[in-house]
Coordinates of C-alpha atoms in Angstrom, one line a residue:
M699 CA 88.6 105.3 134.6
A700 CA 88.6 101.9 132.8
G701 CA 85.3 100.1 132.0
K702 CA 82.6 99.4 134.5
A703 CA 83.2 96.2 136.5
A704 CA 79.6 95.0 135.7
V705 CA 80.5 94.6 132.0
P706 CA 82.6 91.5 131.4
G707 CA 85.8 91.3 129.3
T708 CA 88.7 93.7 128.8
A709 CA 87.9 97.0 127.2
V710 CA 90.1 97.6 124.1
L711 CA 90.3 100.7 121.9
L712 CA 92.2 100.6 118.6
V713 CA 92.7 103.9 116.8
T714 CA 94.3 104.7 113.4
A715 CA 95.3 108.2 112.5
N716 CA 97.2 109.7 109.5
V717 CA 98.6 112.7 111.4
G718 CA 100.7 114.3 108.8
S719 CA 98.6 117.5 108.8
L720 CA 99.2 118.0 112.6
F721 CA 102.9 118.6 112.1
D722 CA 102.5 120.8 109.0
D723 CA 100.2 123.1 111.1
P724 CA 100.7 122.2 114.7
E725 CA 99.6 125.5 116.2
N726 CA 96.1 125.3 114.8
L727 CA 95.5 121.5 114.7
Q728 CA 97.2 119.6 117.5
K729 CA 95.2 121.0 120.4
N730 CA 91.8 120.2 118.8
W731 CA 93.0 116.8 117.7
L732 CA 94.2 115.8 121.2
R733 CA 91.0 117.1 122.7
E734 CA 88.8 114.9 120.4
F735 CA 91.1 111.9 120.9
Y736 CA 91.0 112.2 124.8
Q737 CA 87.2 112.5 124.6
V738 CA 87.0 109.1 122.8
V739 CA 89.3 107.6 125.4
H740 CA 87.1 109.0 128.2
T741 CA 83.9 107.7 126.6
H742 CA 85.1 104.2 126.0
R743 CA 87.5 103.9 129.0
P744 CA 89.7 101.2 127.6
H745 CA 92.0 98.9 129.6
F746 CA 94.2 98.5 126.5
L747 CA 94.6 101.4 124.0
A748 CA 96.5 101.2 120.7
L749 CA 97.1 104.3 118.6
H750 CA 98.6 103.7 115.1
C751 CA 99.8 106.8 113.4
Q752 CA 100.9 107.3 109.8
E753 CA 102.9 110.2 108.3
F754 CA 104.1 110.9 111.8
G755 CA 106.1 114.1 111.8
G756 CA 104.5 115.4 108.6
K757 CA 106.1 116.0 105.2
N758 CA 109.4 117.1 106.7
Y759 CA 110.3 115.0 109.7
E760 CA 113.6 116.7 110.5
A761 CA 111.9 120.2 110.6
S762 CA 109.1 118.8 112.8
M763 CA 111.3 117.1 115.4
S764 CA 110.4 119.6 118.2
H765 CA 106.6 119.2 117.4
V766 CA 107.0 115.4 117.5
D767 CA 108.7 115.5 120.9
K768 CA 106.0 117.8 122.2
F769 CA 103.2 115.6 120.9
V770 CA 104.7 112.5 122.4
R771 CA 105.2 114.2 125.8
E772 CA 101.7 115.4 125.8
L773 CA 100.2 112.0 125.1
L774 CA 102.4 110.3 127.8
S775 CA 101.9 112.9 130.6
S776 CA 98.5 114.5 130.1
D777 CA 95.8 114.4 132.8
A778 CA 93.5 112.5 130.4
M779 CA 96.0 109.6 130.3
K780 CA 97.1 109.6 133.9
E781 CA 95.5 106.2 134.7
Y782 CA 97.7 104.5 132.0
N783 CA 100.8 103.7 134.0
R784 CA 102.5 101.7 131.3
A785 CA 103.2 102.7 127.7
R786 CA 105.2 101.7 124.7
V787 CA 105.9 104.1 121.9
Y788 CA 107.6 103.1 118.7
L789 CA 108.6 105.9 116.3
D790 CA 110.3 105.5 113.0
E791 CA 112.6 108.5 113.0
N792 CA 115.2 107.1 110.6
Y793 CA 114.3 109.8 108.0
E794 CA 117.7 109.9 106.4
S795 CA 117.3 106.3 105.1
Q796 CA 115.2 106.1 102.0
E797 CA 115.4 102.3 102.2
H798 CA 113.9 102.1 105.7
F799 CA 111.9 105.2 106.6
T800 CA 108.2 104.6 107.0
A801 CA 107.1 107.6 109.1
L802 CA 105.0 105.2 111.2
G803 CA 104.4 105.7 115.0
S804 CA 102.7 103.1 117.2
F805 CA 101.5 104.0 120.7
Y806 CA 100.3 101.4 123.3
F807 CA 98.8 102.4 126.7
L808 CA 98.0 100.0 129.5
H809 CA 95.5 101.0 132.2
E810 CA 96.7 100.6 135.8
S811 CA 94.0 98.0 136.5
L812 CA 95.2 95.7 133.7
K813 CA 97.3 93.0 135.3
N814 CA 97.6 90.1 132.8
I815 CA 99.3 91.6 129.8
S816 CA 102.7 90.8 128.2
Q817 CA 104.4 91.7 125.0
F818 CA 106.2 89.4 122.6
D819 CA 110.0 89.5 122.0
F820 CA 110.4 88.4 118.4
K821 CA 114.1 87.7 118.9
A822 CA 113.8 85.6 122.1
K823 CA 110.5 84.2 121.0
K824 CA 109.1 84.8 124.5
Y825 CA 106.6 87.1 126.1
K826 CA 107.8 89.8 128.6
K827 CA 106.0 91.7 131.3
V828 CA 105.3 95.3 130.4
T829 CA 106.5 97.8 133.1
G830 CA 106.9 101.5 133.0
K831 CA 106.9 103.8 130.0
E832 CA 109.4 103.4 127.2
I833 CA 110.0 105.3 123.9
C834 CA 111.9 103.6 121.1
S835 CA 112.8 105.5 118.0
D836 CA 115.4 105.9 115.2
T837 CA 116.4 102.4 114.1
L838 CA 113.4 100.2 114.8
E839 CA 114.8 97.4 112.8
S840 CA 117.1 96.4 115.7
T841 CA 114.2 96.4 118.3
P842 CA 113.2 92.9 119.3
M843 CA 109.8 93.9 120.5
L844 CA 108.5 94.6 116.9
E845 CA 108.8 93.8 113.3
K846 CA 109.1 96.6 110.8
E847 CA 109.4 96.6 107.1
K848 CA 109.2 99.0 104.2
F849 CA 107.7 97.5 101.1
P850 CA 110.3 96.3 98.5
Q851 CA 111.1 99.0 96.0
D852 CA 109.5 97.1 93.1
Y853 CA 106.2 97.4 94.9
F854 CA 106.3 101.2 94.6
P855 CA 104.6 102.9 91.7
E856 CA 107.2 103.7 89.1
C857 CA 109.7 102.3 91.7
K858 CA 109.9 105.7 93.4
W859 CA 110.5 105.4 97.2
S860 CA 107.8 106.8 99.4
R861 CA 107.1 106.2 103.1
K862 CA 105.0 103.1 103.0
G863 CA 105.3 99.9 105.1
F864 CA 104.2 98.3 108.3
I865 CA 105.0 97.7 112.0
R866 CA 103.9 94.7 113.8
T867 CA 103.7 94.0 117.6
R868 CA 102.3 91.0 119.4
W869 CA 100.6 91.0 122.8
C870 CA 99.2 88.4 125.2
L871 CA 96.2 89.5 127.2
A872 CA 94.7 86.9 129.6
D873 CA 96.3 84.0 127.7
C874 CA 95.0 85.3 124.4
A875 CA 97.7 86.2 121.8
F876 CA 97.1 88.8 119.1
D877 CA 99.1 90.9 116.6
L878 CA 98.6 94.6 116.0
V879 CA 99.8 95.8 112.6
N880 CA 100.2 99.5 111.8
I881 CA 100.1 99.8 108.0
H882 CA 100.3 102.5 105.3
L883 CA 99.6 101.5 101.7
F884 CA 100.1 103.4 98.5
H885 CA 97.9 106.4 97.4
D886 CA 96.5 107.3 94.0
A887 CA 99.1 109.4 92.3
S888 CA 96.7 110.7 89.6
N889 CA 92.9 111.0 89.5
L890 CA 93.1 110.7 85.7
V891 CA 95.0 107.4 85.8
A892 CA 92.7 106.1 88.5
W893 CA 89.7 106.9 86.3
E894 CA 91.1 105.0 83.3
T895 CA 90.4 101.4 84.4
S896 CA 88.2 99.5 86.8
P897 CA 89.7 98.4 89.1
S898 CA 92.4 101.1 88.9
V899 CA 96.1 100.3 88.6
Y900 CA 96.6 101.8 92.1
S901 CA 94.1 99.3 93.5
G902 CA 96.2 96.5 92.1
I903 CA 99.4 97.9 93.8
R904 CA 97.6 98.1 97.2
H905 CA 96.3 94.6 96.7
K906 CA 99.8 93.3 96.2
A907 CA 101.2 95.2 99.2
L908 CA 98.5 94.1 101.6
G909 CA 98.8 90.5 100.5
Y910 CA 102.5 90.8 101.2
V911 CA 101.8 92.0 104.8
L912 CA 99.2 89.3 105.5
D913 CA 101.6 86.6 104.2
R914 CA 104.4 87.9 106.4
I915 CA 102.4 87.9 109.6
I916 CA 101.2 84.3 109.1
D917 CA 104.4 82.8 107.8
Q918 CA 106.2 79.9 109.6
R919 CA 108.7 82.0 111.7
F920 CA 106.3 82.4 114.7
E921 CA 103.3 80.7 116.0
K922 CA 100.1 81.9 114.4
A923 CA 97.9 84.4 116.3
S924 CA 94.8 86.5 115.6
Y925 CA 95.6 89.8 114.1
F926 CA 94.2 93.3 113.8
V927 CA 95.5 95.4 110.9
F928 CA 94.7 99.1 111.2
G929 CA 96.1 102.1 109.4
D930 CA 95.8 104.2 106.3
F931 CA 95.1 101.6 103.6
N932 CA 94.5 104.4 101.1
F933 CA 91.5 102.3 99.8
R934 CA 89.7 104.4 97.2
L935 CA 86.2 104.2 95.6
D936 CA 86.2 102.6 92.2
S937 CA 86.8 105.9 90.3
K938 CA 85.4 104.9 86.9
S939 CA 82.1 103.6 88.5
V940 CA 81.7 106.6 90.8
V941 CA 82.2 109.2 88.0
E942 CA 79.8 107.3 85.7
T943 CA 77.2 107.3 88.5
L944 CA 77.7 111.0 89.6
C945 CA 77.7 112.2 86.0
T946 CA 75.1 109.8 84.4
K947 CA 73.5 112.6 82.3
A948 CA 76.6 114.5 81.6
T949 CA 78.7 115.1 78.5
M950 CA 82.5 114.9 78.8
Q951 CA 85.0 117.3 77.4
T952 CA 88.7 116.3 77.2
V953 CA 91.4 118.9 77.6
R954 CA 94.9 118.0 76.3
A955 CA 98.3 119.6 76.8
A956 CA 99.3 121.5 73.7
D957 CA 102.9 120.2 73.6
T958 CA 102.4 116.5 74.5
N959 CA 98.7 115.9 73.6
E960 CA 98.4 114.2 77.1
V961 CA 95.0 114.4 78.8
V962 CA 95.3 117.0 81.6
K963 CA 91.6 117.6 82.4
L964 CA 88.2 116.1 82.0
I965 CA 85.2 118.3 82.3
F966 CA 81.7 116.8 82.8
R967 CA 78.8 119.1 82.0
E968 CA 75.1 118.6 82.4
S969 CA 73.4 117.9 79.1
D970 CA 70.9 120.6 79.7
N971 CA 70.5 123.1 82.5
D972 CA 72.8 125.6 80.9
R973 CA 75.5 123.0 80.6
T974 CA 76.5 123.4 84.2
V975 CA 79.9 121.9 85.1
M976 CA 79.2 118.9 87.4
L977 CA 82.7 117.6 87.8
Q978 CA 86.3 118.6 86.9
L979 CA 88.9 115.9 87.0
E980 CA 92.7 116.6 86.9
K981 CA 95.7 114.8 88.3
K982 CA 95.1 116.3 91.7
V983 CA 91.7 117.8 91.3
F984 CA 88.3 116.1 92.0
D985 CA 85.9 119.0 92.0
Y986 CA 82.3 117.8 92.2
V987 CA 79.4 120.3 92.3
N988 CA 77.6 118.8 95.3
Q989 CA 79.7 117.6 98.3
E990 CA 76.6 116.6 100.2
V991 CA 76.5 113.3 98.3
F992 CA 79.6 112.2 100.3
R993 CA 78.0 113.3 103.7
D994 CA 74.3 112.3 103.3
D995 CA 73.6 109.3 105.3
N996 CA 77.3 109.0 106.0
G997 CA 78.0 108.4 102.3
A998 CA 76.1 105.1 102.4
A999 CA 75.1 105.4 98.7
L1000 CA 78.8 105.3 97.8
L1001 CA 79.7 102.1 99.8
E1002 CA 78.9 100.0 96.8
F1003 CA 82.0 101.5 95.1
D1004 CA 84.2 100.6 98.0
K1005 CA 85.5 97.4 96.6
E1006 CA 89.1 97.0 97.4
L1007 CA 88.6 94.9 100.5
S1008 CA 86.5 92.3 98.7
V1009 CA 89.6 90.6 97.3
F1010 CA 90.5 89.7 100.9
K1011 CA 87.1 88.6 102.1
D1012 CA 88.4 85.3 103.4
R1013 CA 91.4 86.8 105.2
L1014 CA 90.1 90.1 106.6
Y1015 CA 86.9 91.1 108.3
E1016 CA 85.5 94.6 109.0
L1017 CA 82.5 95.8 110.9
D1018 CA 79.8 97.7 109.0
I1019 CA 80.9 101.2 108.1
S1020 CA 78.5 103.9 109.4
F1021 CA 80.7 107.0 109.2
P1022 CA 81.4 109.2 106.2
P1023 CA 84.6 108.9 104.1
S1024 CA 87.6 109.6 106.3
Y1025 CA 89.6 111.5 103.6
P1026 CA 90.4 114.2 102.2
Y1027 CA 89.1 116.7 104.7
S1028 CA 90.0 120.4 104.5
E1029 CA 93.1 121.4 106.5
D1030 CA 91.6 124.8 107.3
S1031 CA 91.2 124.7 111.1
S1032 CA 87.8 126.5 110.9
Q1033 CA 86.4 123.7 108.6
G1034 CA 85.5 120.4 110.2
R1035 CA 83.1 118.8 107.7
Q1036 CA 84.4 120.2 104.4
Y1037 CA 86.2 117.9 101.9
M1038 CA 89.1 119.2 99.8
N1039 CA 88.5 119.2 96.0
T1040 CA 91.7 117.2 95.5
R1041 CA 90.5 113.5 95.6
C1042 CA 87.2 111.7 95.5
P1043 CA 86.3 111.2 99.2
A1044 CA 87.0 107.6 100.4
W1045 CA 87.3 105.4 103.4
C1046 CA 91.1 105.3 103.5
D1047 CA 91.4 104.7 107.3
R1048 CA 90.2 101.3 108.5
V1049 CA 90.4 98.8 111.3
L1050 CA 90.4 95.2 109.9
M1051 CA 90.9 91.9 111.6
S1052 CA 91.5 88.2 110.9
P1053 CA 88.5 85.8 111.1
S1054 CA 89.9 84.5 114.4
A1055 CA 90.2 88.0 115.8
K1056 CA 86.5 88.6 115.1
E1057 CA 85.8 85.8 117.5
L1058 CA 87.6 87.6 120.3
I1059 CA 85.1 90.5 120.3
L1060 CA 82.4 90.2 122.9
R1061 CA 78.9 90.5 121.5
S1062 CA 76.1 91.7 123.6
E1063 CA 72.8 89.8 123.8
S1064 CA 71.2 92.8 125.5
E1065 CA 70.6 96.2 124.0
E1066 CA 73.8 97.6 125.3
K1067 CA 76.2 98.6 122.6
V1068 CA 79.6 97.1 123.4
V1069 CA 81.2 97.4 119.9
T1070 CA 81.7 100.8 118.2
Y1071 CA 83.3 101.4 114.8
D1072 CA 83.4 105.1 114.1
H1073 CA 85.5 108.2 113.3
I1074 CA 86.8 110.9 115.6
G1075 CA 86.0 114.6 115.4
P1076 CA 83.1 114.6 113.0
S1077 CA 82.7 118.4 113.2
V1078 CA 86.2 119.4 114.1
C1079 CA 89.2 119.8 111.8
M1080 CA 91.5 116.8 112.5
G1081 CA 93.7 117.4 109.4
D1082 CA 93.1 115.8 106.0
H1083 CA 92.2 112.4 107.6
K1084 CA 89.7 111.8 110.3
P1085 CA 91.0 109.2 112.8
V1086 CA 89.0 105.9 112.9
F1087 CA 88.5 103.7 115.9
L1088 CA 87.2 100.3 117.0
A1089 CA 86.1 100.0 120.6
F1090 CA 85.2 96.6 121.9
R1091 CA 85.5 94.2 124.8
M1092 CA 87.6 91.1 124.5
A1093 CA 85.4 88.2 125.6
P1094 CA 86.4 86.5 128.9
G1095 CA 88.3 83.3 128.0
A1096 CA 88.8 84.5 124.4
G1097 CA 91.4 82.3 122.7
K1098 CA 91.2 79.5 125.3
P1099 CA 90.0 76.9 122.8
H1100 CA 93.2 77.7 120.8
A1101 CA 95.5 77.2 123.8
R1102 CA 98.0 75.2 121.6
V1103 CA 98.5 78.3 119.5
H1104 CA 99.4 80.4 122.5
K1105 CA 101.7 78.0 124.4
C1106 CA 104.5 80.5 123.8
C1107 CA 102.8 82.8 126.4
V1108 CA 105.7 82.3 128.8
V1109 CA 106.2 85.6 130.7
Q1110 CA 109.7 86.5 131.5

């Protein structure tokens, strides 16, 4: 099943998926989700497949345990994955610990034809051969094959705990070492607060948390390696700029709560044309009159407002986005392309990489497309987030000029 022998390099598929909706409505959503996921696997035929999930288990992990088990069993034993004879699954199931629970799930599948792959033991500081299929859950903090952290409490908006953090694993493929980081950053708690300033206060919180992760994975504890960071970054469009652009010719009405005088709603009406309501903005309402603006040309006109990554332009690289905003889609299983009127659509789900990781990706001099950055299930309900993937081939000999960096690739 893995990539054609005529094409050089190792086929790699990196997928990020916020799967919370799948466990809140498993009967209607999981089957379609898995079908679309398997189709992408079949199309790209990776030797190495990484699936990073956020909100694994949904809003109530304890109540979803049986659905979690079924989902994991399906991924590990399905016909579509039968040629992947080795797997590592890391599930944060420690839902009783507010201090530690992140609801992250990281899945790694190795094709039977892939021979030269090993995984780093962070405790022993050595690489180990990967054999068989293993599931590790509950207290991931004690697992030597990964690093997991929840963000410090003072990073959280209003210091309220939520399930945000990261899991890092390290792999060595054909003498090339690289980190894979599953990440979930903070969301916008209120559309009204996000609208107040540019950039928003929430953007600043995400900036601080992402900087924390990047500093952790390049600190002095371990040898440096290239890294791919993929997950739900919760990046949002610059709300103030978007509203000003969408409602250029509108007048704004402010609605305040009678008891507190707090702003609870903003209504933007056309100046003429019978004063038609163009946009209603509330804490959890973003109801714009024409959703097509987010879908036309894959939302390209809105990319100028996608600014949060620019702060990290020297530390993180991303391929050009040519798919529509990945969130917030309707959770109605009959609606595959409709956005919910809760948030301004945005590219929350991303696959980012270090400058050195960019050099690992094989570029084609012919017309053949060897790198694909896209979303999964464009016309199918995949929950409120569309999964996003990067498919590429790791160039033969990648990382060899940096052999000193990878001298720790001693396989046990």
